[in-house]
mmCIF file of C-alpha atoms in Angstrom:
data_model
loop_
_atom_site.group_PDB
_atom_site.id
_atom_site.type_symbol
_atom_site.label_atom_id
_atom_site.label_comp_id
_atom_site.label_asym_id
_atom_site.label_seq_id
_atom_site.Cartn_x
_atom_site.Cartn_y
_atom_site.Cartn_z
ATOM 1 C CA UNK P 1 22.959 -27.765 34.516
ATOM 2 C CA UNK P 2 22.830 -28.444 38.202
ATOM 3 C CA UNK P 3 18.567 -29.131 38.910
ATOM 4 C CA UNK P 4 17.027 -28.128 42.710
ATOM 5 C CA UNK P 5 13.922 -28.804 42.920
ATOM 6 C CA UNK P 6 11.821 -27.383 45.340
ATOM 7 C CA UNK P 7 8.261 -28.419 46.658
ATOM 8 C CA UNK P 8 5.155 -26.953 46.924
ATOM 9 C CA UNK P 9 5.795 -23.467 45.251
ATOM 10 C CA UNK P 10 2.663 -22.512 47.175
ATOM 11 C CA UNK P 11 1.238 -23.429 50.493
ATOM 12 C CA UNK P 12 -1.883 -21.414 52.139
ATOM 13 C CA UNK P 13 -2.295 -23.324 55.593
ATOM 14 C CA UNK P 14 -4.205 -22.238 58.830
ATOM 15 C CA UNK P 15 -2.393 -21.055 62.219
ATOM 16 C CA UNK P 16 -1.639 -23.351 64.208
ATOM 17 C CA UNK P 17 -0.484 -26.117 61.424
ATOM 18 C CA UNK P 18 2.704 -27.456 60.162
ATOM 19 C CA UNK P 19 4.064 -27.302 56.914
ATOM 20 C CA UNK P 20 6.490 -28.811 55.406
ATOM 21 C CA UNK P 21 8.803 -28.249 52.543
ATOM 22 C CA UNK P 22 10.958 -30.260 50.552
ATOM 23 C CA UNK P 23 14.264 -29.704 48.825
ATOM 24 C CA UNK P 24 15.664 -32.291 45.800
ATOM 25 C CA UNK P 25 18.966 -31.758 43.905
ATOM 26 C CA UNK P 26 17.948 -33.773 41.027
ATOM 27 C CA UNK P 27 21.181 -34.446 38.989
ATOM 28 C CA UNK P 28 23.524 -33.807 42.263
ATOM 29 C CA UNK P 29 24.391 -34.987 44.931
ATOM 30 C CA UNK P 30 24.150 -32.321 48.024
ATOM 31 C CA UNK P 31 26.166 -32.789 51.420
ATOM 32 C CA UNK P 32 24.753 -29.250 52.367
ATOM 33 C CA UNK P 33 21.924 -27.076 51.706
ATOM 34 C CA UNK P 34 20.869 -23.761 52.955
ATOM 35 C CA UNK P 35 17.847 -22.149 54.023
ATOM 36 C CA UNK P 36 16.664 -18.918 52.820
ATOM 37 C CA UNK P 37 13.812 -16.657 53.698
ATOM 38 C CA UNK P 38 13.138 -14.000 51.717
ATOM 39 C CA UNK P 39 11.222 -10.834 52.706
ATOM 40 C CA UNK P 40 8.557 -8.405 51.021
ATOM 41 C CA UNK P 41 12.009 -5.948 50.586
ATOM 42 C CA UNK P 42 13.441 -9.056 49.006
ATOM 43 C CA UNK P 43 16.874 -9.587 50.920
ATOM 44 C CA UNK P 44 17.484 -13.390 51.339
ATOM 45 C CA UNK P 45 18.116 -14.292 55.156
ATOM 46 C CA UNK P 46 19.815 -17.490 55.661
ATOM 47 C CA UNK P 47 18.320 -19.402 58.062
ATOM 48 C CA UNK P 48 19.976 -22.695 58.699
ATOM 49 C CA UNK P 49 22.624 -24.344 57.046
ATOM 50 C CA UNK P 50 21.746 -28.315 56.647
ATOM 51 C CA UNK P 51 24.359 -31.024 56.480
ATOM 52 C CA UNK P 52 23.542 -34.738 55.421
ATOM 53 C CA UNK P 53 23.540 -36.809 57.970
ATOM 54 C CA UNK P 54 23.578 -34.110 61.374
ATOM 55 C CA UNK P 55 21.968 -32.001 62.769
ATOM 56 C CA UNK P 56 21.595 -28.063 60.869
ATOM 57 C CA UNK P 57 23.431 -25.352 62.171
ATOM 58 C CA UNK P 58 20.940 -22.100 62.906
ATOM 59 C CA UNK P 59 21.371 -18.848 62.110
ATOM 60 C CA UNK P 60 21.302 -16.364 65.184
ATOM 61 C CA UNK P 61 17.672 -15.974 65.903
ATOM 62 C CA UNK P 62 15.876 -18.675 64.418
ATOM 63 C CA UNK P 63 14.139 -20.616 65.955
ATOM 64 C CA UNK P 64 15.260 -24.168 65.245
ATOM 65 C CA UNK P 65 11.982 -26.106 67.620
ATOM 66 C CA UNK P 66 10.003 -23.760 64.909
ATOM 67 C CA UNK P 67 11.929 -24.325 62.015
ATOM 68 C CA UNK P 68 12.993 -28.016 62.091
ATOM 69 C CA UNK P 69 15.156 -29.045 59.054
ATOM 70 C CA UNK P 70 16.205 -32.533 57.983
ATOM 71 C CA UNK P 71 18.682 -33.415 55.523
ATOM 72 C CA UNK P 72 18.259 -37.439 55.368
ATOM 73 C CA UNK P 73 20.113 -38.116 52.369
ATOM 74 C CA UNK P 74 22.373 -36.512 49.779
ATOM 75 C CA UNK P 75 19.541 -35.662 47.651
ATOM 76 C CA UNK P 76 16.909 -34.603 50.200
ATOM 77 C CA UNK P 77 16.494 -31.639 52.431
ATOM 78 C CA UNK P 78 12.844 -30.923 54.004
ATOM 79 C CA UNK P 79 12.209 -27.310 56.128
ATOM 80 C CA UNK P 80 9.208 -28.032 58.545
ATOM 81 C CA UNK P 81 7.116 -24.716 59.849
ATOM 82 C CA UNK P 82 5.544 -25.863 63.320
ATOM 83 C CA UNK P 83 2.799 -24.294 64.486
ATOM 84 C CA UNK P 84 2.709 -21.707 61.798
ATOM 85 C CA UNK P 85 1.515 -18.281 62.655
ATOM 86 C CA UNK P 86 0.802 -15.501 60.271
ATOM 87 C CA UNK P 87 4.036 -14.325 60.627
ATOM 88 C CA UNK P 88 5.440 -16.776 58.979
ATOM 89 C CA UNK P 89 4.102 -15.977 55.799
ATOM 90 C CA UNK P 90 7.642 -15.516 53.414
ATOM 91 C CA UNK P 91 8.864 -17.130 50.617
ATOM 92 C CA UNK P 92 11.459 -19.544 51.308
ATOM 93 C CA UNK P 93 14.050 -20.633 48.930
ATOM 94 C CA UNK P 94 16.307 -23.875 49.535
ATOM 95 C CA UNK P 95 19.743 -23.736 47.475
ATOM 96 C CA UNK P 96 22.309 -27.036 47.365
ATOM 97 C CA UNK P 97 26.227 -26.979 46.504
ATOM 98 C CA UNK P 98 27.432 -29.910 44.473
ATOM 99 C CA UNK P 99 29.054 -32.309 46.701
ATOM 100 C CA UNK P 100 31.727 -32.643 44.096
ATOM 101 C CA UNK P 101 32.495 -28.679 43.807
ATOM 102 C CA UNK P 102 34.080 -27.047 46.077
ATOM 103 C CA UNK P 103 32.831 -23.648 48.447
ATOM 104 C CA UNK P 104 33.656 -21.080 45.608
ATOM 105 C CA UNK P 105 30.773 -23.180 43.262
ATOM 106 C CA UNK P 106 27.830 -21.412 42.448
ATOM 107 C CA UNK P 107 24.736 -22.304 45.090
ATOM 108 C CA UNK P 108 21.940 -23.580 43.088
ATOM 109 C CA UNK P 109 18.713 -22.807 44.104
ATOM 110 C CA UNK P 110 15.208 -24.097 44.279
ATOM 111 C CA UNK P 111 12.191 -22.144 43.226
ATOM 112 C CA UNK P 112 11.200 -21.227 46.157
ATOM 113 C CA UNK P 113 7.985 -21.816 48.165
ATOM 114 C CA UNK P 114 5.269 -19.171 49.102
ATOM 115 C CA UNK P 115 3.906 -19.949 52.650
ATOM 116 C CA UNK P 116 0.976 -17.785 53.449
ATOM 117 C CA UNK P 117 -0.398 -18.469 57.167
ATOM 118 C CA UNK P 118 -4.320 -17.457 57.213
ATOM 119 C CA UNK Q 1 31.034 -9.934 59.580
ATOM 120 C CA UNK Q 2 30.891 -9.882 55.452
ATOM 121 C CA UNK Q 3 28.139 -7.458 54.072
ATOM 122 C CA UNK Q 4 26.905 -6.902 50.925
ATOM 123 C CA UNK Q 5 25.668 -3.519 49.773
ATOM 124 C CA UNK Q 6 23.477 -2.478 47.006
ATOM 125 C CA UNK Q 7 22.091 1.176 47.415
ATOM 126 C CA UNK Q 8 20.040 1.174 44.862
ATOM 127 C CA UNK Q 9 16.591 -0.349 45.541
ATOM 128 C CA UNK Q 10 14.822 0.002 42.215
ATOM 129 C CA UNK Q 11 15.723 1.375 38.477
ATOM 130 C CA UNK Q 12 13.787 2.155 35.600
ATOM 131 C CA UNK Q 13 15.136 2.349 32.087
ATOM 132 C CA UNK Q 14 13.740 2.307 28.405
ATOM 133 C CA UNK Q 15 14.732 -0.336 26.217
ATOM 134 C CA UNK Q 16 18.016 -0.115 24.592
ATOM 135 C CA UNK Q 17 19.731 2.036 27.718
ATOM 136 C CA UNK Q 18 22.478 0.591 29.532
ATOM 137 C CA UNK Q 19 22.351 0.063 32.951
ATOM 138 C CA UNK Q 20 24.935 -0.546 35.557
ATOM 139 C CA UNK Q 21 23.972 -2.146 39.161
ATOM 140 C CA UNK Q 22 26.222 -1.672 41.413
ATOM 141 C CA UNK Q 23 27.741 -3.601 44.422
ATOM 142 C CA UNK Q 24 29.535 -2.847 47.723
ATOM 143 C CA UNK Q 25 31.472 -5.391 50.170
ATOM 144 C CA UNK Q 26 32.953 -5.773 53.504
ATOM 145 C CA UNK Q 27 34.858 -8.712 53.992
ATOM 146 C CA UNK Q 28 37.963 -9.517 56.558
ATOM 147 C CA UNK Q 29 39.144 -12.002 54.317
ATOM 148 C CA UNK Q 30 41.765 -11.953 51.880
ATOM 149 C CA UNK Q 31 39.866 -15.229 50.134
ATOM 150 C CA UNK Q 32 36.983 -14.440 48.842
ATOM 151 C CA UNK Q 33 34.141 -14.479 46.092
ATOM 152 C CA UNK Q 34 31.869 -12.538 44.299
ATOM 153 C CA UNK Q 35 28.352 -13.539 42.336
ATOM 154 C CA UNK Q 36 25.592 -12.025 40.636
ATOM 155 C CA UNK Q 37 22.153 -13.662 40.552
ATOM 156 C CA UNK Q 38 18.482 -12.777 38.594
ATOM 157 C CA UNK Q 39 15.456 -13.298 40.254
ATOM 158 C CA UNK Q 40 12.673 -12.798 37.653
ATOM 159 C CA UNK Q 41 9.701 -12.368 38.717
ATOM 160 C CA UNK Q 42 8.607 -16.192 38.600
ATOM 161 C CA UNK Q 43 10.602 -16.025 41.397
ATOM 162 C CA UNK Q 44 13.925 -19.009 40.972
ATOM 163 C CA UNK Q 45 17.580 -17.063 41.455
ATOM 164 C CA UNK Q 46 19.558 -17.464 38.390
ATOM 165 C CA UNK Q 47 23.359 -17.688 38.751
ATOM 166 C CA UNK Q 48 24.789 -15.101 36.702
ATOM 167 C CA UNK Q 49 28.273 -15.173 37.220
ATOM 168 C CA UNK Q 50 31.439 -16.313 39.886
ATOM 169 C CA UNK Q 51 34.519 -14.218 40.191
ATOM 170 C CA UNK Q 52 37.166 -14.623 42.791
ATOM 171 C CA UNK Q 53 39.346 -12.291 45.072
ATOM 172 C CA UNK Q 54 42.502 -12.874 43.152
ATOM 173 C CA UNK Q 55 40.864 -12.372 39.402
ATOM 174 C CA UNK Q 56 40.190 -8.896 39.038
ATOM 175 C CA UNK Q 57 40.262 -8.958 35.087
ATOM 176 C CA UNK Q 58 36.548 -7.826 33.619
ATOM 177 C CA UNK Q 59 34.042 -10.191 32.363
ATOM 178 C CA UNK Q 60 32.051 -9.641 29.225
ATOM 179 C CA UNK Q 61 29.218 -12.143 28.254
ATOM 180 C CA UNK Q 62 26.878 -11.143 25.604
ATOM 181 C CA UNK Q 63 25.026 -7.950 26.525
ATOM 182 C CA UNK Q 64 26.617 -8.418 30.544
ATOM 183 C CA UNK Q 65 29.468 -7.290 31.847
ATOM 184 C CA UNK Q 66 31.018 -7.092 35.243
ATOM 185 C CA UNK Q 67 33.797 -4.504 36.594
ATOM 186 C CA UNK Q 68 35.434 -5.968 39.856
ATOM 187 C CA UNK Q 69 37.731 -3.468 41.306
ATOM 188 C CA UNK Q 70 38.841 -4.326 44.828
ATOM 189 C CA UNK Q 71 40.662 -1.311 45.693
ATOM 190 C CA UNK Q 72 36.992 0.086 46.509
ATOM 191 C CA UNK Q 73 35.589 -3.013 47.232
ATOM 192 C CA UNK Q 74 33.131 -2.823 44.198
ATOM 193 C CA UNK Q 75 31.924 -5.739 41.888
ATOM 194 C CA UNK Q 76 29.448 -3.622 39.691
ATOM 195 C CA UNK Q 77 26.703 -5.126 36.521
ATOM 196 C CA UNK Q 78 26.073 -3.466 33.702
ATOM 197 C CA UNK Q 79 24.131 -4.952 30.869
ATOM 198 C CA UNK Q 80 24.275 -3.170 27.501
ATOM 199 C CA UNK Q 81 21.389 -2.550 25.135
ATOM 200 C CA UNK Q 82 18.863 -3.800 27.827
ATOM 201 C CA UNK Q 83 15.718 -5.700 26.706
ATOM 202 C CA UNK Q 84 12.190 -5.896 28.198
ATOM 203 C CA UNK Q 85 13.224 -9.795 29.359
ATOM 204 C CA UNK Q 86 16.133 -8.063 31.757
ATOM 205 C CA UNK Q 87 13.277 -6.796 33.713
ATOM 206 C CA UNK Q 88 13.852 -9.039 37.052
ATOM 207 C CA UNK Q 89 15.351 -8.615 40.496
ATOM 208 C CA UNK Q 90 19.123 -8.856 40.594
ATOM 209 C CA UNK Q 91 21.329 -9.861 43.750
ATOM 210 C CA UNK Q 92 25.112 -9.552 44.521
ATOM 211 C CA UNK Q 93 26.111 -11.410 46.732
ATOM 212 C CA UNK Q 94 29.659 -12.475 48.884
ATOM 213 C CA UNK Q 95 30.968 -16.044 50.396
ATOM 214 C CA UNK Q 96 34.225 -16.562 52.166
ATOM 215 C CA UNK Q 97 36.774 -18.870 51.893
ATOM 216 C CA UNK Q 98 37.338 -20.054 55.339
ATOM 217 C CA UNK Q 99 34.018 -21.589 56.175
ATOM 218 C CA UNK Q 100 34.859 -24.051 53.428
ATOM 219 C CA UNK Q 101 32.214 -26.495 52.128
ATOM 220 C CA UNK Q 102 29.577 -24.870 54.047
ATOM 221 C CA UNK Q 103 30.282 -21.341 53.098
ATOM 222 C CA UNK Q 104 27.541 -19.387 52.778
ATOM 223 C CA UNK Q 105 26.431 -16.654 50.715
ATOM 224 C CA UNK Q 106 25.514 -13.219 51.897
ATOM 225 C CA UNK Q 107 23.208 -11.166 50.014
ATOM 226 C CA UNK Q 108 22.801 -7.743 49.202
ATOM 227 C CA UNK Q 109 18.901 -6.618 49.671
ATOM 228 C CA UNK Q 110 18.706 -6.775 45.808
ATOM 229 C CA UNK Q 111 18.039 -4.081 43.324
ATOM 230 C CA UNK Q 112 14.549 -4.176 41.125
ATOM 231 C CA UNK Q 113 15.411 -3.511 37.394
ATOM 232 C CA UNK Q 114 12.487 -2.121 35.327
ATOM 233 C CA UNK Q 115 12.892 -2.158 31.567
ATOM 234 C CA UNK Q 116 10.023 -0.263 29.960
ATOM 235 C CA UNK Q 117 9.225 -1.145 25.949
#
């Protein structure tokens, strides 16, 4: 089946640092990926949706200088933290819709990446 | 504005029970559809299952089944005979038609299954 792959699982990084994330569909091809956040009551927030090749569309209420997402290829989506504060600490979870399905596919997701902020 | 509701927060059963989970939506759409997804506690989301607006026949697979019933807005789990292994997180969740390929799925806060040995 449909692979995401999803990189680092865990990040510890100091306030005041960037982080960034990566997202892979490995055996698919991805025109859009999404965003989630997930928190400690563990309802997924979407917080961007990335297209190959433009710019992501935001959620309302994220911050998009904070959360800066590039999609750069069919195969690639990254999720940069700026600045991180401890706030920040979630776990994130990037998902990817075969290019070659249409919107009622399944969303396959990544295994999501545990930021903690110190 | 879709939503996704799923009252109950956590569950605890004893090996063997059956469970059901159930799900609640809002949607304005006539187009819509429905998923399930595990989240064990390594943490990846595991489709489950896809139905859509216009199939509102049951689905059986295995020890899962799923009861869609859209005159109360319902698409409720219930997994027969559960084992220690069903012991994970499990989301419904709701995406719309008309935001085609970059429709989006909403999730319901997710309900915590325990199965006790």
């Amino acid at each position: 089946g449909a692979v995401v792959s999803q990189h680092p699982s865990r990040v510890i990084c100091k306030s005041g640092t960037s982080v960034k994330i990566e997202c892979r569909s490995l055996d698919f091809q991805a025109t859009t990926m999404f965003w989630y956040r997930q928190f400690p009551k563990k309802s997924l927030m979407l917080m961007a949706t990335s297209n190959e090749g433009s710019k992501a569309t935001y959620e309302q209420g994220v911050e998009k200088d904070k959360f800066l997402i590039n999609h750069a290829s069919l195969t690639l989506s990254t999720l940069t933290v700026t600045s991180a504060h401890p706030e920040d600490s979630s776990f994130y979870i990037c998902s990817a819709r075969d290019m070659d399905h249409s919107y009622n596919s399944p969303l396959h997701f990544g295994n999501g990446t545990r930021l903690t902020v110190t | 504005a879709q939503k996704v509701t799923q009252a109950q927060t956590e569950i605890s059963v004893v090996e063997k029970e059956d469970v059901t989970l159930d799900c609640v939506y809002e949607t304005r759409d006539t187009t819509y559809y429905l998923f399930w997804y595990k989240q064990p506690p390594s943490g990846e989301l595991v489709f489950l299952i896809r139905r859509n607006s216009f199939d509102e026949q049951n689905e059986i697979s295995g020890r899962y089944s799923w009861n869609f019933q859209k005159s109360t807005s319902s698409f409720n789990f219930t997994i027969t005979a559960s084992q220690v292994v069903d012991s994970a997180v499990y989301f419904c969740a709701l995406s719309e038609k008309r935001s085609g390929a970059n429709s989006k799925l909403t999730f319901g806060k997710g309900i915590t299954l325990s199965v006790r040995p």
